[in-house]
Amino acid sequence: MQGAQLVDVVDCRCILGEGVFYSAGRQEIIWVDIQGCKIHTLHWQTRKHQTYNTASRICWLKECENGNFIAGFEDKICLLTPAFLTKTVLWTLPANAKNIRLNDAKVDRTGRLFFGTMDDLEVSPVGQLFALGSDGGVKTVQQDFVVSNGPAFSPCGQFMYSVSSAARTIYRLKLNASGNYSEAEIFIRFTEENGFPDGITVDAENNIWVAGWDGFGVFKFSQQGRLLEKLSIDVPKVTSVAFAGPDMKHIAVTSARKGLSSDDLNNWPGSGSLFIYSVPVTGIPEPYIIN
């Protein structure tokens, strides 16, 4: 990718690094290792890296405007303290949700939380995309995912981009101020060479950035869905991407070691690391969940 420069690598060796975002208030990059049951933080100025163990698989974290966090664990959503301690369980998967777990989540421009589920065996289209209401209830937005990833939201908040990873498809839905949305339309299809679309974000110029699982990089698309550039990374399992830093002119990219053989890890020893690049575009700060 023209103008992108690698500035740091955190050798955190995540089994399944995911859910990266930048907390402006804490000046930290925050991400999770789903399979490793860990929360990771990296302070922007000091580069101090810390880890916090969780009792079960943690799939994502999102920051509230009061400093608390809402976390998606494999089977429930919880309110956490700023020190990542559980305060309250907000929602749980139905008891009959066999082999289904939470996967990815994002906050829209108005502070609403959207989160997805997936088939833990990655075979059946039982995953859904939900919106979490202020009353703790959930509303189904999309269904029939093997693996739901994202979503992401355009800078103006008018469009939501939702990822069906196994189908190599990114959908676009139109949103309004009341949280209603249009039927999903196919927006981007990944080729086999690009791998499978995973985590997703947008920049201030309306471009869409997508991590490529088995794609060795991050792919940048225009707001019309045209592939513009690829940022090549020397690891196969690229999982999520977010803009970071006080000026939002860097990206943080997570990766995974899951599914790699010992030979693979010898060939790509950086697998599972967090990568930080300076880029010639500006991102958008991560919205807070409005409490």
mmCIF file of N, CA, C and O in Angstrom, residues 165-230:
data_model
loop_
_atom_site.group_PDB
_atom_site.id
_atom_site.type_symbol
_atom_site.label_atom_id
_atom_site.label_comp_id
_atom_site.label_asym_id
_atom_site.label_seq_id
_atom_site.Cartn_x
_atom_site.Cartn_y
_atom_site.Cartn_z
ATOM 1 N N SER A 165 -18.424 -13.815 6.592
ATOM 2 C CA SER A 165 -17.058 -14.234 6.272
ATOM 3 C C SER A 165 -17.014 -15.486 5.409
ATOM 4 O O SER A 165 -16.300 -15.538 4.402
ATOM 5 N N ALA A 166 -17.751 -16.527 5.796
ATOM 6 C CA ALA A 166 -17.692 -17.784 5.058
ATOM 7 C C ALA A 166 -18.173 -17.627 3.624
ATOM 8 O O ALA A 166 -17.699 -18.322 2.715
ATOM 9 N N ALA A 167 -19.111 -16.701 3.394
ATOM 10 C CA ALA A 167 -19.645 -16.451 2.056
ATOM 11 C C ALA A 167 -18.794 -15.458 1.270
ATOM 12 O O ALA A 167 -19.120 -15.124 0.120
ATOM 13 N N ARG A 168 -17.712 -14.957 1.888
ATOM 14 C CA ARG A 168 -16.821 -13.971 1.257
ATOM 15 C C ARG A 168 -17.601 -12.744 0.771
ATOM 16 O O ARG A 168 -17.311 -12.179 -0.288
ATOM 17 N N THR A 169 -18.582 -12.328 1.549
ATOM 18 C CA THR A 169 -19.492 -11.268 1.110
ATOM 19 C C THR A 169 -19.611 -10.181 2.170
ATOM 20 O O THR A 169 -19.733 -10.474 3.368
ATOM 21 N N ILE A 170 -19.580 -8.932 1.724
ATOM 22 C CA ILE A 170 -19.872 -7.783 2.583
ATOM 23 C C ILE A 170 -21.162 -7.159 2.076
ATOM 24 O O ILE A 170 -21.298 -6.854 0.883
ATOM 25 N N TYR A 171 -22.119 -6.978 2.979
ATOM 26 C CA TYR A 171 -23.408 -6.386 2.641
ATOM 27 C C TYR A 171 -23.439 -4.914 3.049
ATOM 28 O O TYR A 171 -22.708 -4.479 3.946
ATOM 29 N N ARG A 172 -24.311 -4.179 2.404
ATOM 30 C CA ARG A 172 -24.548 -2.788 2.791
ATOM 31 C C ARG A 172 -26.028 -2.616 3.127
ATOM 32 O O ARG A 172 -26.904 -3.070 2.385
ATOM 33 N N LEU A 173 -26.294 -1.983 4.267
ATOM 34 C CA LEU A 173 -27.652 -1.680 4.685
ATOM 35 C C LEU A 173 -27.746 -0.184 4.946
ATOM 36 O O LEU A 173 -26.791 0.440 5.435
ATOM 37 N N LYS A 174 -28.872 0.402 4.647
ATOM 38 C CA LYS A 174 -29.084 1.823 4.885
ATOM 39 C C LYS A 174 -29.760 2.002 6.234
ATOM 40 O O LYS A 174 -30.726 1.310 6.561
ATOM 41 N N LEU A 175 -29.231 2.943 7.036
ATOM 42 C CA LEU A 175 -29.771 3.213 8.365
ATOM 43 C C LEU A 175 -30.408 4.589 8.398
ATOM 44 O O LEU A 175 -30.048 5.477 7.628
ATOM 45 N N ASN A 176 -31.359 4.770 9.343
ATOM 46 C CA ASN A 176 -31.847 6.118 9.602
ATOM 47 C C ASN A 176 -31.643 6.450 11.070
ATOM 48 O O ASN A 176 -31.176 5.634 11.865
ATOM 49 N N ALA A 177 -31.992 7.666 11.471
ATOM 50 C CA ALA A 177 -31.717 8.141 12.821
ATOM 51 C C ALA A 177 -32.443 7.335 13.883
ATOM 52 O O ALA A 177 -32.030 7.298 15.045
ATOM 53 N N SER A 178 -33.527 6.689 13.517
ATOM 54 C CA SER A 178 -34.298 5.901 14.481
ATOM 55 C C SER A 178 -33.760 4.484 14.648
ATOM 56 O O SER A 178 -34.293 3.708 15.444
ATOM 57 N N GLY A 179 -32.727 4.147 13.886
ATOM 58 C CA GLY A 179 -32.160 2.810 13.986
ATOM 59 C C GLY A 179 -32.800 1.797 13.065
ATOM 60 O O GLY A 179 -32.489 0.611 13.131
ATOM 61 N N ASN A 180 -33.723 2.238 12.209
ATOM 62 C CA ASN A 180 -34.310 1.333 11.231
ATOM 63 C C ASN A 180 -33.352 1.163 10.059
ATOM 64 O O ASN A 180 -32.521 2.026 9.774
ATOM 65 N N TYR A 181 -33.488 0.076 9.331
ATOM 66 C CA TYR A 181 -32.525 -0.245 8.294
ATOM 67 C C TYR A 181 -33.231 -0.887 7.107
ATOM 68 O O TYR A 181 -34.322 -1.447 7.214
ATOM 69 N N SER A 182 -32.572 -0.774 5.957
ATOM 70 C CA SER A 182 -33.117 -1.323 4.721
ATOM 71 C C SER A 182 -32.734 -2.785 4.581
ATOM 72 O O SER A 182 -31.962 -3.335 5.377
ATOM 73 N N GLU A 183 -33.267 -3.427 3.553
ATOM 74 C CA GLU A 183 -32.821 -4.772 3.204
ATOM 75 C C GLU A 183 -31.334 -4.737 2.838
ATOM 76 O O GLU A 183 -30.848 -3.769 2.247
ATOM 77 N N ALA A 184 -30.622 -5.801 3.194
ATOM 78 C CA ALA A 184 -29.192 -5.879 2.881
ATOM 79 C C ALA A 184 -28.989 -6.116 1.390
ATOM 80 O O ALA A 184 -29.704 -6.911 0.778
ATOM 81 N N GLU A 185 -28.021 -5.385 0.815
ATOM 82 C CA GLU A 185 -27.639 -5.619 -0.576
ATOM 83 C C GLU A 185 -26.182 -6.048 -0.624
ATOM 84 O O GLU A 185 -25.370 -5.630 0.201
ATOM 85 N N ILE A 186 -25.857 -6.925 -1.561
ATOM 86 C CA ILE A 186 -24.468 -7.350 -1.715
ATOM 87 C C ILE A 186 -23.645 -6.162 -2.196
ATOM 88 O O ILE A 186 -23.980 -5.500 -3.173
ATOM 89 N N PHE A 187 -22.560 -5.873 -1.469
ATOM 90 C CA PHE A 187 -21.750 -4.685 -1.744
ATOM 91 C C PHE A 187 -20.361 -5.050 -2.250
ATOM 92 O O PHE A 187 -19.876 -4.489 -3.229
ATOM 93 N N ILE A 188 -19.692 -5.996 -1.592
ATOM 94 C CA ILE A 188 -18.348 -6.423 -1.978
ATOM 95 C C ILE A 188 -18.283 -7.940 -1.880
ATOM 96 O O ILE A 188 -18.786 -8.527 -0.924
ATOM 97 N N ARG A 189 -17.650 -8.566 -2.871
ATOM 98 C CA ARG A 189 -17.357 -9.991 -2.795
ATOM 99 C C ARG A 189 -15.846 -10.183 -2.837
ATOM 100 O O ARG A 189 -15.174 -9.672 -3.738
ATOM 101 N N PHE A 190 -15.322 -10.907 -1.864
ATOM 102 C CA PHE A 190 -13.905 -11.241 -1.855
ATOM 103 C C PHE A 190 -13.639 -12.365 -2.846
ATOM 104 O O PHE A 190 -14.452 -13.282 -2.995
ATOM 105 N N THR A 191 -12.493 -12.296 -3.497
ATOM 106 C CA THR A 191 -12.039 -13.407 -4.329
ATOM 107 C C THR A 191 -11.343 -14.435 -3.450
ATOM 108 O O THR A 191 -10.974 -14.159 -2.300
ATOM 109 N N GLU A 192 -11.109 -15.621 -3.986
ATOM 110 C CA GLU A 192 -10.381 -16.649 -3.242
ATOM 111 C C GLU A 192 -8.974 -16.173 -2.908
ATOM 112 O O GLU A 192 -8.447 -16.463 -1.830
ATOM 113 N N GLU A 193 -8.376 -15.422 -3.800
ATOM 114 C CA GLU A 193 -7.029 -14.893 -3.577
ATOM 115 C C GLU A 193 -7.004 -13.935 -2.391
ATOM 116 O O GLU A 193 -6.003 -13.846 -1.664
ATOM 117 N N ASN A 194 -8.101 -13.194 -2.174
ATOM 118 C CA ASN A 194 -8.160 -12.238 -1.070
ATOM 119 C C ASN A 194 -8.439 -12.903 0.272
ATOM 120 O O ASN A 194 -8.349 -12.264 1.317
ATOM 121 N N GLY A 195 -8.813 -14.172 0.254
ATOM 122 C CA GLY A 195 -9.137 -14.868 1.483
ATOM 123 C C GLY A 195 -10.591 -14.633 1.879
ATOM 124 O O GLY A 195 -11.475 -14.530 1.024
ATOM 125 N N PHE A 196 -10.823 -14.534 3.187
ATOM 126 C CA PHE A 196 -12.164 -14.344 3.720
ATOM 127 C C PHE A 196 -12.223 -13.001 4.452
ATOM 128 O O PHE A 196 -11.344 -12.719 5.277
ATOM 129 N N PRO A 197 -13.221 -12.175 4.190
ATOM 130 C CA PRO A 197 -13.311 -10.893 4.896
ATOM 131 C C PRO A 197 -13.568 -11.122 6.380
ATOM 132 O O PRO A 197 -14.392 -11.940 6.768
ATOM 133 N N ASP A 198 -12.851 -10.370 7.212
ATOM 134 C CA ASP A 198 -12.979 -10.522 8.667
ATOM 135 C C ASP A 198 -13.359 -9.163 9.258
ATOM 136 O O ASP A 198 -14.373 -8.595 8.897
ATOM 137 N N GLY A 199 -12.542 -8.625 10.152
ATOM 138 C CA GLY A 199 -12.861 -7.340 10.760
ATOM 139 C C GLY A 199 -12.817 -6.204 9.751
ATOM 140 O O GLY A 199 -12.123 -6.277 8.730
ATOM 141 N N ILE A 200 -13.541 -5.113 10.065
ATOM 142 C CA ILE A 200 -13.769 -4.059 9.069
ATOM 143 C C ILE A 200 -13.868 -2.709 9.763
ATOM 144 O O ILE A 200 -14.333 -2.605 10.903
ATOM 145 N N THR A 201 -13.389 -1.658 9.080
ATOM 146 C CA THR A 201 -13.543 -0.297 9.578
ATOM 147 C C THR A 201 -13.614 0.649 8.385
ATOM 148 O O THR A 201 -13.523 0.217 7.224
ATOM 149 N N VAL A 202 -13.795 1.943 8.655
ATOM 150 C CA VAL A 202 -13.857 2.946 7.588
ATOM 151 C C VAL A 202 -12.918 4.095 7.943
ATOM 152 O O VAL A 202 -12.553 4.285 9.103
ATOM 153 N N ASP A 203 -12.530 4.871 6.922
ATOM 154 C CA ASP A 203 -11.747 6.078 7.171
ATOM 155 C C ASP A 203 -12.604 7.314 6.918
ATOM 156 O O ASP A 203 -13.782 7.219 6.547
ATOM 157 N N ALA A 204 -12.012 8.479 7.131
ATOM 158 C CA ALA A 204 -12.761 9.729 7.026
ATOM 159 C C ALA A 204 -13.134 10.080 5.588
ATOM 160 O O ALA A 204 -13.954 10.977 5.365
ATOM 161 N N GLU A 205 -12.546 9.369 4.621
ATOM 162 C CA GLU A 205 -12.842 9.623 3.216
ATOM 163 C C GLU A 205 -13.845 8.619 2.648
ATOM 164 O O GLU A 205 -13.981 8.490 1.438
ATOM 165 N N ASN A 206 -14.530 7.881 3.529
ATOM 166 C CA ASN A 206 -15.574 6.929 3.141
ATOM 167 C C ASN A 206 -15.040 5.626 2.577
ATOM 168 O O ASN A 206 -15.812 4.819 2.045
ATOM 169 N N ASN A 207 -13.740 5.392 2.675
ATOM 170 C CA ASN A 207 -13.199 4.115 2.215
ATOM 171 C C ASN A 207 -13.405 3.040 3.276
ATOM 172 O O ASN A 207 -13.471 3.338 4.472
ATOM 173 N N ILE A 208 -13.481 1.797 2.844
ATOM 174 C CA ILE A 208 -13.718 0.663 3.726
ATOM 175 C C ILE A 208 -12.454 -0.181 3.771
ATOM 176 O O ILE A 208 -11.896 -0.538 2.729
ATOM 177 N N TRP A 209 -12.006 -0.519 4.985
ATOM 178 C CA TRP A 209 -10.799 -1.301 5.196
ATOM 179 C C TRP A 209 -11.198 -2.650 5.784
ATOM 180 O O TRP A 209 -11.903 -2.702 6.796
ATOM 181 N N VAL A 210 -10.728 -3.736 5.170
ATOM 182 C CA VAL A 210 -11.175 -5.072 5.556
ATOM 183 C C VAL A 210 -9.965 -5.979 5.782
ATOM 184 O O VAL A 210 -9.097 -6.103 4.914
ATOM 185 N N ALA A 211 -9.925 -6.626 6.945
ATOM 186 C CA ALA A 211 -8.884 -7.622 7.223
ATOM 187 C C ALA A 211 -9.183 -8.895 6.438
ATOM 188 O O ALA A 211 -10.332 -9.331 6.354
ATOM 189 N N GLY A 212 -8.140 -9.492 5.871
ATOM 190 C CA GLY A 212 -8.316 -10.686 5.049
ATOM 191 C C GLY A 212 -7.764 -11.940 5.719
ATOM 192 O O GLY A 212 -6.541 -12.147 5.750
ATOM 193 N N TRP A 213 -8.652 -12.753 6.268
ATOM 194 C CA TRP A 213 -8.260 -14.064 6.813
ATOM 195 C C TRP A 213 -7.822 -14.957 5.648
ATOM 196 O O TRP A 213 -8.558 -15.110 4.671
ATOM 197 N N ASP A 214 -6.638 -15.493 5.713
ATOM 198 C CA ASP A 214 -6.009 -16.215 4.602
ATOM 199 C C ASP A 214 -5.715 -15.289 3.420
ATOM 200 O O ASP A 214 -5.441 -15.774 2.318
ATOM 201 N N GLY A 215 -5.714 -14.000 3.656
ATOM 202 C CA GLY A 215 -5.466 -13.028 2.588
ATOM 203 C C GLY A 215 -4.174 -12.268 2.727
ATOM 204 O O GLY A 215 -3.856 -11.418 1.882
ATOM 205 N N PHE A 216 -3.424 -12.499 3.823
ATOM 206 C CA PHE A 216 -2.114 -11.874 4.009
ATOM 207 C C PHE A 216 -2.175 -10.350 3.943
ATOM 208 O O PHE A 216 -1.296 -9.713 3.373
ATOM 209 N N GLY A 217 -3.219 -9.730 4.483
ATOM 210 C CA GLY A 217 -3.221 -8.286 4.478
ATOM 211 C C GLY A 217 -4.565 -7.664 4.753
ATOM 212 O O GLY A 217 -5.542 -8.330 5.112
ATOM 213 N N VAL A 218 -4.584 -6.337 4.586
ATOM 214 C CA VAL A 218 -5.790 -5.525 4.745
ATOM 215 C C VAL A 218 -6.120 -4.910 3.390
ATOM 216 O O VAL A 218 -5.227 -4.387 2.706
ATOM 217 N N PHE A 219 -7.390 -4.967 3.019
ATOM 218 C CA PHE A 219 -7.841 -4.503 1.712
ATOM 219 C C PHE A 219 -8.655 -3.217 1.865
ATOM 220 O O PHE A 219 -9.545 -3.144 2.704
ATOM 221 N N LYS A 220 -8.334 -2.242 1.031
ATOM 222 C CA LYS A 220 -9.009 -0.942 1.074
ATOM 223 C C LYS A 220 -9.921 -0.815 -0.150
ATOM 224 O O LYS A 220 -9.460 -0.953 -1.288
ATOM 225 N N PHE A 221 -11.203 -0.554 0.113
ATOM 226 C CA PHE A 221 -12.200 -0.407 -0.942
ATOM 227 C C PHE A 221 -12.776 1.008 -0.933
ATOM 228 O O PHE A 221 -12.863 1.651 0.117
ATOM 229 N N SER A 222 -13.197 1.468 -2.099
ATOM 230 C CA SER A 222 -13.864 2.764 -2.194
ATOM 231 C C SER A 222 -15.290 2.650 -1.674
ATOM 232 O O SER A 222 -15.808 1.548 -1.452
ATOM 233 N N GLN A 223 -15.957 3.789 -1.513
ATOM 234 C CA GLN A 223 -17.343 3.778 -1.057
ATOM 235 C C GLN A 223 -18.282 3.196 -2.112
ATOM 236 O O GLN A 223 -19.447 2.911 -1.814
ATOM 237 N N GLN A 224 -17.783 2.981 -3.323
ATOM 238 C CA GLN A 224 -18.559 2.289 -4.357
ATOM 239 C C GLN A 224 -18.281 0.780 -4.362
ATOM 240 O O GLN A 224 -18.847 0.048 -5.169
ATOM 241 N N GLY A 225 -17.378 0.324 -3.469
ATOM 242 C CA GLY A 225 -17.073 -1.092 -3.382
ATOM 243 C C GLY A 225 -15.957 -1.563 -4.290
ATOM 244 O O GLY A 225 -15.767 -2.769 -4.472
ATOM 245 N N ARG A 226 -15.175 -0.639 -4.841
ATOM 246 C CA ARG A 226 -14.084 -1.001 -5.747
ATOM 247 C C ARG A 226 -12.794 -1.163 -4.953
ATOM 248 O O ARG A 226 -12.455 -0.314 -4.112
ATOM 249 N N LEU A 227 -12.053 -2.253 -5.206
ATOM 250 C CA LEU A 227 -10.793 -2.473 -4.530
ATOM 251 C C LEU A 227 -9.776 -1.433 -4.982
ATOM 252 O O LEU A 227 -9.495 -1.291 -6.171
ATOM 253 N N LEU A 228 -9.212 -0.692 -4.014
ATOM 254 C CA LEU A 228 -8.250 0.355 -4.308
ATOM 255 C C LEU A 228 -6.812 -0.096 -4.071
ATOM 256 O O LEU A 228 -5.950 0.106 -4.918
ATOM 257 N N GLU A 229 -6.557 -0.687 -2.906
ATOM 258 C CA GLU A 229 -5.197 -1.061 -2.537
ATOM 259 C C GLU A 229 -5.233 -2.222 -1.558
ATOM 260 O O GLU A 229 -6.244 -2.476 -0.895
ATOM 261 N N LYS A 230 -4.079 -2.885 -1.450
ATOM 262 C CA LYS A 230 -3.872 -3.897 -0.419
ATOM 263 C C LYS A 230 -2.645 -3.533 0.399
ATOM 264 O O LYS A 230 -1.607 -3.177 -0.158
#
